[in-house]
PDB file of C-alpha atoms in Angstrom:
ATOM      1  CA  MET A   1      13.265  21.315  -7.514  1.00  0.00           C
ATOM      2  CA  ALA A   2      11.761  19.767  -4.378  1.00  0.00           C
ATOM      3  CA  ASP A   3       8.442  17.997  -4.631  1.00  0.00           C
ATOM      4  CA  PRO A   4       5.572  19.950  -3.097  1.00  0.00           C
ATOM      5  CA  ASP A   5       4.222  18.682   0.217  1.00  0.00           C
ATOM      6  CA  PRO A   6       6.025  15.315   0.426  1.00  0.00           C
ATOM      7  CA  ILE A   7       4.407  12.816   2.751  1.00  0.00           C
ATOM      8  CA  ILE A   8       7.296  10.320   2.605  1.00  0.00           C
ATOM      9  CA  GLU A   9      10.956  11.205   2.068  1.00  0.00           C
ATOM     10  CA  VAL A  10      13.624   8.514   1.835  1.00  0.00           C
ATOM     11  CA  ARG A  11      17.203   9.668   1.384  1.00  0.00           C
ATOM     12  CA  GLY A  12      20.328   7.540   0.965  1.00  0.00           C
ATOM     13  CA  LEU A  13      18.647   4.376   2.278  1.00  0.00           C
ATOM     14  CA  VAL A  14      20.916   1.401   2.777  1.00  0.00           C
ATOM     15  CA  THR A  15      19.414  -1.894   3.899  1.00  0.00           C
ATOM     16  CA  ARG A  16      21.531  -4.964   4.529  1.00  0.00           C
ATOM     17  CA  PHE A  17      20.864  -8.475   5.755  1.00  0.00           C
ATOM     18  CA  GLY A  18      24.215  -9.933   6.678  1.00  0.00           C
ATOM     19  CA  GLU A  19      26.495  -9.396   3.676  1.00  0.00           C
ATOM     20  CA  ARG A  20      23.601  -8.906   1.279  1.00  0.00           C
ATOM     21  CA  THR A  21      22.733  -5.332   0.374  1.00  0.00           C
ATOM     22  CA  ILE A  22      19.085  -4.826  -0.592  1.00  0.00           C
ATOM     23  CA  HIS A  23      18.907  -1.047  -0.914  1.00  0.00           C
ATOM     24  CA  ASP A  24      22.053   0.908  -1.745  1.00  0.00           C
ATOM     25  CA  GLY A  25      21.610   4.680  -1.480  1.00  0.00           C
ATOM     26  CA  LEU A  26      17.920   4.602  -2.400  1.00  0.00           C
ATOM     27  CA  ASP A  27      16.045   7.928  -2.668  1.00  0.00           C
ATOM     28  CA  LEU A  28      12.273   8.171  -2.864  1.00  0.00           C
ATOM     29  CA  THR A  29       9.706  10.939  -2.401  1.00  0.00           C
ATOM     30  CA  VAL A  30       5.983  10.253  -2.200  1.00  0.00           C
ATOM     31  CA  ARG A  31       3.729  13.250  -2.754  1.00  0.00           C
ATOM     32  CA  ARG A  32       0.664  13.885  -0.693  1.00  0.00           C
ATOM     33  CA  GLY A  33      -2.479  12.566  -2.380  1.00  0.00           C
ATOM     34  CA  GLU A  34      -0.792  10.488  -5.091  1.00  0.00           C
ATOM     35  CA  VAL A  35      -1.063   6.790  -5.851  1.00  0.00           C
ATOM     36  CA  LEU A  36       2.464   5.440  -6.217  1.00  0.00           C
ATOM     37  CA  GLY A  37       3.098   1.974  -7.630  1.00  0.00           C
ATOM     38  CA  LEU A  38       6.131   0.062  -6.363  1.00  0.00           C
ATOM     39  CA  VAL A  39       7.554  -2.579  -8.688  1.00  0.00           C
ATOM     40  CA  GLY A  40      10.733  -4.608  -8.949  1.00  0.00           C
ATOM     41  CA  GLY A  41      12.061  -8.081  -9.480  1.00  0.00           C
ATOM     42  CA  SER A  42      12.012 -10.824  -6.889  1.00  0.00           C
ATOM     43  CA  GLY A  43      14.368  -9.875  -4.052  1.00  0.00           C
ATOM     44  CA  SER A  44      14.523  -6.214  -5.027  1.00  0.00           C
ATOM     45  CA  GLY A  45      13.259  -5.222  -1.602  1.00  0.00           C
ATOM     46  CA  LYS A  46       9.745  -3.914  -2.185  1.00  0.00           C
ATOM     47  CA  SER A  47       8.246  -5.301   1.038  1.00  0.00           C
ATOM     48  CA  VAL A  48      11.425  -4.495   2.923  1.00  0.00           C
ATOM     49  CA  LEU A  49      11.147  -0.875   1.791  1.00  0.00           C
ATOM     50  CA  MET A  50       7.521  -0.684   2.925  1.00  0.00           C
ATOM     51  CA  ARG A  51       8.357  -2.124   6.344  1.00  0.00           C
ATOM     52  CA  THR A  52      11.313   0.204   6.702  1.00  0.00           C
ATOM     53  CA  ILE A  53       9.178   3.254   5.910  1.00  0.00           C
ATOM     54  CA  LEU A  54       6.739   2.071   8.574  1.00  0.00           C
ATOM     55  CA  GLY A  55       9.562   1.829  11.115  1.00  0.00           C
ATOM     56  CA  LEU A  56       9.193  -1.950  11.438  1.00  0.00           C
ATOM     57  CA  LEU A  57      12.754  -2.476  10.182  1.00  0.00           C
ATOM     58  CA  ARG A  58      15.792  -0.353  11.007  1.00  0.00           C
ATOM     59  CA  PRO A  59      17.937   0.654   8.008  1.00  0.00           C
ATOM     60  CA  SER A  60      21.717   0.310   7.955  1.00  0.00           C
ATOM     61  CA  ALA A  61      22.030   3.919   6.796  1.00  0.00           C
ATOM     62  CA  GLY A  62      19.997   6.804   5.425  1.00  0.00           C
ATOM     63  CA  THR A  63      17.044   8.831   6.639  1.00  0.00           C
ATOM     64  CA  ILE A  64      13.290   8.349   6.420  1.00  0.00           C
ATOM     65  CA  ARG A  65      10.712  11.035   7.071  1.00  0.00           C
ATOM     66  CA  LEU A  66       7.110   9.920   7.325  1.00  0.00           C
ATOM     67  CA  LEU A  67       4.398  12.545   7.711  1.00  0.00           C
ATOM     68  CA  GLY A  68       7.080  15.084   8.523  1.00  0.00           C
ATOM     69  CA  ALA A  69       8.742  13.052  11.260  1.00  0.00           C
ATOM     70  CA  ASP A  70      12.282  11.641  11.215  1.00  0.00           C
ATOM     71  CA  LEU A  71      11.802   8.008  12.184  1.00  0.00           C
ATOM     72  CA  ALA A  72      15.275   7.735  13.725  1.00  0.00           C
ATOM     73  CA  ALA A  73      14.522  10.560  16.134  1.00  0.00           C
ATOM     74  CA  LEU A  74      11.249   9.115  17.471  1.00  0.00           C
ATOM     75  CA  SER A  75      10.753   7.290  20.735  1.00  0.00           C
ATOM     76  CA  ARG A  76       8.988   3.925  20.579  1.00  0.00           C
ATOM     77  CA  GLU A  77       5.779   5.530  21.834  1.00  0.00           C
ATOM     78  CA  LYS A  78       5.863   8.298  19.194  1.00  0.00           C
ATOM     79  CA  LEU A  79       6.691   5.791  16.469  1.00  0.00           C
ATOM     80  CA  VAL A  80       3.654   3.697  17.431  1.00  0.00           C
ATOM     81  CA  ALA A  81       1.514   6.841  17.423  1.00  0.00           C
ATOM     82  CA  LEU A  82       2.845   7.767  13.970  1.00  0.00           C
ATOM     83  CA  ARG A  83       1.978   4.322  12.624  1.00  0.00           C
ATOM     84  CA  GLY A  84      -1.560   5.001  13.800  1.00  0.00           C
ATOM     85  CA  ARG A  85      -1.784   7.567  11.003  1.00  0.00           C
ATOM     86  CA  THR A  86      -1.100   4.867   8.411  1.00  0.00           C
ATOM     87  CA  GLY A  87      -3.015   1.860   7.161  1.00  0.00           C
ATOM     88  CA  VAL A  88      -1.650  -1.400   5.758  1.00  0.00           C
ATOM     89  CA  LEU A  89      -3.301  -4.111   3.666  1.00  0.00           C
ATOM     90  CA  PHE A  90      -1.131  -7.195   3.446  1.00  0.00           C
ATOM     91  CA  GLN A  91      -1.258  -9.564   0.511  1.00  0.00           C
ATOM     92  CA  ASP A  92      -3.333 -12.205   2.296  1.00  0.00           C
ATOM     93  CA  ALA A  93      -5.478  -9.570   4.074  1.00  0.00           C
ATOM     94  CA  ALA A  94      -4.182 -10.927   7.418  1.00  0.00           C
ATOM     95  CA  LEU A  95      -7.640 -11.048   8.992  1.00  0.00           C
ATOM     96  CA  PHE A  96      -8.154 -12.651  12.387  1.00  0.00           C
ATOM     97  CA  SER A  97      -9.868 -15.914  11.558  1.00  0.00           C
ATOM     98  CA  THR A  98     -11.797 -16.096  14.848  1.00  0.00           C
ATOM     99  CA  LEU A  99     -13.301 -12.599  14.435  1.00  0.00           C
ATOM    100  CA  THR A 100     -16.149 -11.532  12.175  1.00  0.00           C
ATOM    101  CA  VAL A 101     -15.641  -8.896   9.507  1.00  0.00           C
ATOM    102  CA  ALA A 102     -17.117  -6.249  11.809  1.00  0.00           C
ATOM    103  CA  GLU A 103     -14.932  -7.354  14.716  1.00  0.00           C
ATOM    104  CA  ASN A 104     -11.842  -7.282  12.492  1.00  0.00           C
ATOM    105  CA  ALA A 105     -12.663  -3.712  11.457  1.00  0.00           C
ATOM    106  CA  GLN A 106     -12.992  -2.730  15.095  1.00  0.00           C
ATOM    107  CA  VAL A 107      -9.543  -3.972  16.128  1.00  0.00           C
ATOM    108  CA  PRO A 108      -7.593  -0.763  15.286  1.00  0.00           C
ATOM    109  CA  MET A 109     -10.362   1.366  16.824  1.00  0.00           C
ATOM    110  CA  ARG A 110     -10.246  -0.598  20.108  1.00  0.00           C
ATOM    111  CA  GLU A 111      -6.462  -0.219  20.249  1.00  0.00           C
ATOM    112  CA  ARG A 112      -6.551   3.540  19.757  1.00  0.00           C
ATOM    113  CA  PHE A 113      -9.856   4.828  21.113  1.00  0.00           C
ATOM    114  CA  ASN A 114     -11.851   4.246  24.257  1.00  0.00           C
ATOM    115  CA  TRP A 115     -15.153   4.213  22.425  1.00  0.00           C
ATOM    116  CA  PRO A 116     -18.382   2.577  23.647  1.00  0.00           C
ATOM    117  CA  ARG A 117     -19.437  -0.635  21.913  1.00  0.00           C
ATOM    118  CA  SER A 118     -22.264   1.108  20.076  1.00  0.00           C
ATOM    119  CA  LEU A 119     -19.895   3.619  18.473  1.00  0.00           C
ATOM    120  CA  LEU A 120     -17.407   0.903  17.566  1.00  0.00           C
ATOM    121  CA  ALA A 121     -20.157  -1.046  15.842  1.00  0.00           C
ATOM    122  CA  GLU A 122     -21.421   2.050  14.018  1.00  0.00           C
ATOM    123  CA  MET A 123     -17.969   3.014  12.755  1.00  0.00           C
ATOM    124  CA  ALA A 124     -17.209  -0.566  11.665  1.00  0.00           C
ATOM    125  CA  CYS A 125     -20.439  -0.596   9.634  1.00  0.00           C
ATOM    126  CA  LEU A 126     -19.405   2.656   7.961  1.00  0.00           C
ATOM    127  CA  LYS A 127     -15.979   1.322   6.938  1.00  0.00           C
ATOM    128  CA  ILE A 128     -17.476  -1.932   5.711  1.00  0.00           C
ATOM    129  CA  ALA A 129     -19.932  -0.011   3.544  1.00  0.00           C
ATOM    130  CA  LEU A 130     -17.120   2.201   2.214  1.00  0.00           C
ATOM    131  CA  VAL A 131     -15.286  -0.794   0.795  1.00  0.00           C
ATOM    132  CA  GLY A 132     -18.372  -2.073  -0.938  1.00  0.00           C
ATOM    133  CA  LEU A 133     -19.222  -5.097   1.166  1.00  0.00           C
ATOM    134  CA  PRO A 134     -22.893  -5.974   1.673  1.00  0.00           C
ATOM    135  CA  GLU A 135     -24.502  -5.651   5.082  1.00  0.00           C
ATOM    136  CA  ASP A 136     -24.675  -9.407   5.616  1.00  0.00           C
ATOM    137  CA  ALA A 137     -20.867  -9.602   5.383  1.00  0.00           C
ATOM    138  CA  ARG A 138     -20.501  -7.897   8.761  1.00  0.00           C
ATOM    139  CA  ASP A 139     -21.218 -11.038  10.783  1.00  0.00           C
ATOM    140  CA  LYS A 140     -19.353 -13.458   8.572  1.00  0.00           C
ATOM    141  CA  TYR A 141     -15.950 -14.953   9.344  1.00  0.00           C
ATOM    142  CA  PRO A 142     -13.007 -14.762   6.904  1.00  0.00           C
ATOM    143  CA  SER A 143     -13.429 -18.431   5.975  1.00  0.00           C
ATOM    144  CA  GLU A 144     -16.949 -17.659   4.725  1.00  0.00           C
ATOM    145  CA  LEU A 145     -15.777 -14.968   2.310  1.00  0.00           C
ATOM    146  CA  SER A 146     -14.501 -15.117  -1.238  1.00  0.00           C
ATOM    147  CA  GLY A 147     -10.965 -13.910  -1.963  1.00  0.00           C
ATOM    148  CA  GLY A 148     -12.196 -10.562  -3.193  1.00  0.00           C
ATOM    149  CA  MET A 149     -14.403 -10.079  -0.164  1.00  0.00           C
ATOM    150  CA  ARG A 150     -11.534 -10.910   2.172  1.00  0.00           C
ATOM    151  CA  LYS A 151      -9.451  -8.240   0.465  1.00  0.00           C
ATOM    152  CA  ARG A 152     -12.247  -5.732   0.986  1.00  0.00           C
ATOM    153  CA  ALA A 153     -12.626  -6.748   4.620  1.00  0.00           C
ATOM    154  CA  GLY A 154      -8.891  -6.265   5.126  1.00  0.00           C
ATOM    155  CA  LEU A 155      -9.168  -2.879   3.459  1.00  0.00           C
ATOM    156  CA  ALA A 156     -12.025  -1.902   5.788  1.00  0.00           C
ATOM    157  CA  ARG A 157      -9.751  -2.652   8.739  1.00  0.00           C
ATOM    158  CA  SER A 158      -6.819  -0.758   7.189  1.00  0.00           C
ATOM    159  CA  ILE A 159      -8.908   2.441   6.885  1.00  0.00           C
ATOM    160  CA  ALA A 160     -10.666   1.965  10.230  1.00  0.00           C
ATOM    161  CA  ILE A 161      -8.953   4.923  11.938  1.00  0.00           C
ATOM    162  CA  ASP A 162      -8.857   7.234   8.917  1.00  0.00           C
ATOM    163  CA  PRO A 163      -5.186   6.950   7.924  1.00  0.00           C
ATOM    164  CA  GLU A 164      -3.375   9.573   5.894  1.00  0.00           C
ATOM    165  CA  VAL A 165      -1.229   7.016   4.095  1.00  0.00           C
ATOM    166  CA  LEU A 166      -2.335   3.591   2.883  1.00  0.00           C
ATOM    167  CA  PHE A 167       0.204   0.858   2.085  1.00  0.00           C
ATOM    168  CA  LEU A 168      -0.974  -2.007  -0.115  1.00  0.00           C
ATOM    169  CA  ASP A 169       1.020  -5.201  -0.615  1.00  0.00           C
ATOM    170  CA  GLU A 170      -0.061  -6.961  -3.847  1.00  0.00           C
ATOM    171  CA  PRO A 171      -3.738  -5.996  -3.357  1.00  0.00           C
ATOM    172  CA  THR A 172      -5.037  -7.772  -6.487  1.00  0.00           C
ATOM    173  CA  ALA A 173      -2.941 -10.934  -6.169  1.00  0.00           C
ATOM    174  CA  GLY A 174      -5.107 -14.033  -6.472  1.00  0.00           C
ATOM    175  CA  LEU A 175      -8.138 -12.175  -7.848  1.00  0.00           C
ATOM    176  CA  ASP A 176      -9.719 -12.859 -11.201  1.00  0.00           C
ATOM    177  CA  PRO A 177      -9.525 -10.017 -13.756  1.00  0.00           C
ATOM    178  CA  ILE A 178     -13.038  -8.736 -13.017  1.00  0.00           C
ATOM    179  CA  ALA A 179     -12.546  -8.700  -9.243  1.00  0.00           C
ATOM    180  CA  ALA A 180      -9.089  -7.150  -9.667  1.00  0.00           C
ATOM    181  CA  ALA A 181     -10.446  -4.343 -11.837  1.00  0.00           C
ATOM    182  CA  ALA A 182     -13.229  -3.676  -9.319  1.00  0.00           C
ATOM    183  CA  PHE A 183     -10.682  -3.538  -6.494  1.00  0.00           C
ATOM    184  CA  ASP A 184      -8.517  -1.104  -8.469  1.00  0.00           C
ATOM    185  CA  GLU A 185     -11.516   1.191  -8.912  1.00  0.00           C
ATOM    186  CA  LEU A 186     -12.249   0.951  -5.184  1.00  0.00           C
ATOM    187  CA  ILE A 187      -8.706   2.021  -4.277  1.00  0.00           C
ATOM    188  CA  LEU A 188      -8.908   4.932  -6.680  1.00  0.00           C
ATOM    189  CA  GLN A 189     -12.305   5.994  -5.306  1.00  0.00           C
ATOM    190  CA  LEU A 190     -11.125   5.802  -1.683  1.00  0.00           C
ATOM    191  CA  SER A 191      -7.985   7.739  -2.516  1.00  0.00           C
ATOM    192  CA  ARG A 192     -10.007  10.547  -4.007  1.00  0.00           C
ATOM    193  CA  THR A 193     -12.841  10.500  -1.493  1.00  0.00           C
ATOM    194  CA  LEU A 194     -10.768  10.220   1.658  1.00  0.00           C
ATOM    195  CA  GLY A 195      -7.714  12.155   0.417  1.00  0.00           C
ATOM    196  CA  LEU A 196      -5.467   9.128   0.923  1.00  0.00           C
ATOM    197  CA  THR A 197      -1.882   8.852  -0.230  1.00  0.00           C
ATOM    198  CA  VAL A 198      -1.415   5.301  -1.502  1.00  0.00           C
ATOM    199  CA  VAL A 199       1.800   3.283  -1.861  1.00  0.00           C
ATOM    200  CA  MET A 200       1.026   0.061  -3.699  1.00  0.00           C
ATOM    201  CA  ILE A 201       3.363  -2.887  -4.220  1.00  0.00           C
ATOM    202  CA  THR A 202       2.142  -4.777  -7.268  1.00  0.00           C
ATOM    203  CA  HIS A 203       3.121  -6.955 -10.202  1.00  0.00           C
ATOM    204  CA  ASP A 204      -0.232  -6.283 -11.868  1.00  0.00           C
ATOM    205  CA  LEU A 205       0.413  -4.196 -14.971  1.00  0.00           C
ATOM    206  CA  ASP A 206      -3.280  -3.462 -15.392  1.00  0.00           C
ATOM    207  CA  SER A 207      -3.402  -1.998 -11.870  1.00  0.00           C
ATOM    208  CA  LEU A 208      -0.428   0.207 -12.649  1.00  0.00           C
ATOM    209  CA  MET A 209      -2.116   1.511 -15.772  1.00  0.00           C
ATOM    210  CA  ARG A 210      -5.478   2.141 -14.149  1.00  0.00           C
ATOM    211  CA  ILE A 211      -4.710   3.923 -10.921  1.00  0.00           C
ATOM    212  CA  THR A 212      -1.110   5.021 -10.394  1.00  0.00           C
ATOM    213  CA  ASP A 213       0.155   8.591 -10.802  1.00  0.00           C
ATOM    214  CA  ARG A 214       3.778   7.481 -10.774  1.00  0.00           C
ATOM    215  CA  VAL A 215       5.719   4.242 -10.470  1.00  0.00           C
ATOM    216  CA  ALA A 216       8.883   3.561  -8.505  1.00  0.00           C
ATOM    217  CA  ALA A 217      10.918   0.672  -9.965  1.00  0.00           C
ATOM    218  CA  LEU A 218      13.492  -0.838  -7.598  1.00  0.00           C
ATOM    219  CA  ILE A 219      16.541  -1.644  -9.717  1.00  0.00           C
ATOM    220  CA  ASN A 220      20.057  -2.428  -8.457  1.00  0.00           C
ATOM    221  CA  GLY A 221      19.269  -1.169  -4.979  1.00  0.00           C
ATOM    222  CA  LYS A 222      17.887   2.186  -6.090  1.00  0.00           C
ATOM    223  CA  ALA A 223      14.482   3.605  -7.086  1.00  0.00           C
ATOM    224  CA  VAL A 224      13.740   4.905 -10.572  1.00  0.00           C
ATOM    225  CA  VAL A 225      10.570   7.008 -10.271  1.00  0.00           C
ATOM    226  CA  ALA A 226       8.477   8.374 -13.125  1.00  0.00           C
ATOM    227  CA  PRO A 227       4.987   8.312 -14.618  1.00  0.00           C
ATOM    228  CA  ILE A 228       4.452   4.930 -16.197  1.00  0.00           C
ATOM    229  CA  ASP A 229       4.571   6.163 -19.807  1.00  0.00           C
ATOM    230  CA  GLU A 230       8.052   7.614 -19.156  1.00  0.00           C
ATOM    231  CA  LEU A 231       9.275   4.641 -17.157  1.00  0.00           C
ATOM    232  CA  ARG A 232       8.485   2.095 -19.845  1.00  0.00           C
ATOM    233  CA  ARG A 233      10.609   4.043 -22.374  1.00  0.00           C
ATOM    234  CA  LEU A 234      13.792   4.111 -20.245  1.00  0.00           C
ATOM    235  CA  ASP A 235      16.758   2.119 -21.514  1.00  0.00           C
ATOM    236  CA  ASP A 236      17.069  -0.405 -18.704  1.00  0.00           C
ATOM    237  CA  PRO A 237      17.194  -4.219 -19.154  1.00  0.00           C
ATOM    238  CA  TRP A 238      14.745  -5.025 -16.335  1.00  0.00           C
ATOM    239  CA  LEU A 239      12.252  -2.343 -17.429  1.00  0.00           C
ATOM    240  CA  ARG A 240      12.452  -3.528 -21.036  1.00  0.00           C
ATOM    241  CA  GLN A 241      11.742  -7.083 -19.946  1.00  0.00           C
ATOM    242  CA  TYR A 242       8.961  -6.025 -17.554  1.00  0.00           C
ATOM    243  CA  PHE A 243       7.067  -3.840 -19.987  1.00  0.00           C
ATOM    244  CA  GLY A 244       8.120  -5.717 -23.128  1.00  0.00           C
ATOM    245  CA  GLY A 245       7.286  -9.216 -21.903  1.00  0.00           C
ATOM    246  CA  PRO A 246       4.086 -11.101 -22.771  1.00  0.00           C
ATOM    247  CA  ARG A 247       1.993  -9.399 -20.066  1.00  0.00           C
ATOM    248  CA  GLY A 248       3.343  -5.962 -20.879  1.00  0.00           C
ATOM    249  CA  ARG A 249       2.685  -6.456 -24.593  1.00  0.00           C
ATOM    250  CA  ALA A 250      -0.829  -7.700 -23.839  1.00  0.00           C
ATOM    251  CA  ALA A 251      -1.506  -4.566 -21.774  1.00  0.00           C
ATOM    252  CA  LEU A 252      -0.126  -2.439 -24.591  1.00  0.00           C
ATOM    253  CA  GLU A 253      -2.289  -4.165 -27.172  1.00  0.00           C
ATOM    254  CA  ALA A 254      -5.321  -3.668 -24.923  1.00  0.00           C
ATOM    255  CA  GLY A 255      -4.654   0.055 -25.018  1.00  0.00           C
ATOM    256  CA  HIS A 256      -3.569   0.546 -21.397  1.00  0.00           C
ATOM    257  CA  LEU A 257      -0.119   1.732 -22.420  1.00  0.00           C
ATOM    258  CA  ALA A 258      -1.089   3.652 -25.533  1.00  0.00           C
ATOM    259  CA  GLY A 259      -0.037   7.246 -25.585  1.00  0.00           C
TER     260      GLY A 259
END
């Protein structure tokens, strides 16, 4: 049975770099409004998959539909316009070091809209407040922010033009447990408040437990997709090691995987 209202559909995806095959007939459906975790071992192609879905990389074979559009059928202009309906938070936040937090948040708005400076400033303030940064953060530069604040500033920029889909690449990497938990709650809150669909690459088991509806594990070039409680019970060597290793056992003992 087909998933209702898919926002991303990947069918038969093959991705190769030279003689190395990363994805080999990968299928993936992301449902509108869900938070999907994306996990896999080193070199399994998590970031490659994200970039391919965004149309930044061209697959060797297969089809990708994003927000109802077949990427292969789009002109460059239409592909750029489609990307404007998505937001991306990279692992290091990728902020412009010479711009303030407010100016960083305005970058996507300036690229897409011909708004007056007063409206740009007003909208930037709104996004900054949405991600939980204090007012005095607006005029600070990335170098003046803590790691958690930089993540939030990057998130403010990624939601600047009200995307329908938000892609997160290791959003809690480098954060202490308290800051990571707070960031998880922020993602969940924004997803519910703004109606975002979220695709999140992560190694953080606690994040997976807290906020994902389903998890896609990239194994042997394909995606195994299920709610986390089902996924951890599958008879696969990588999944057994991932969920049964020290961090997985710690999460289980803490009650995150109970059930």
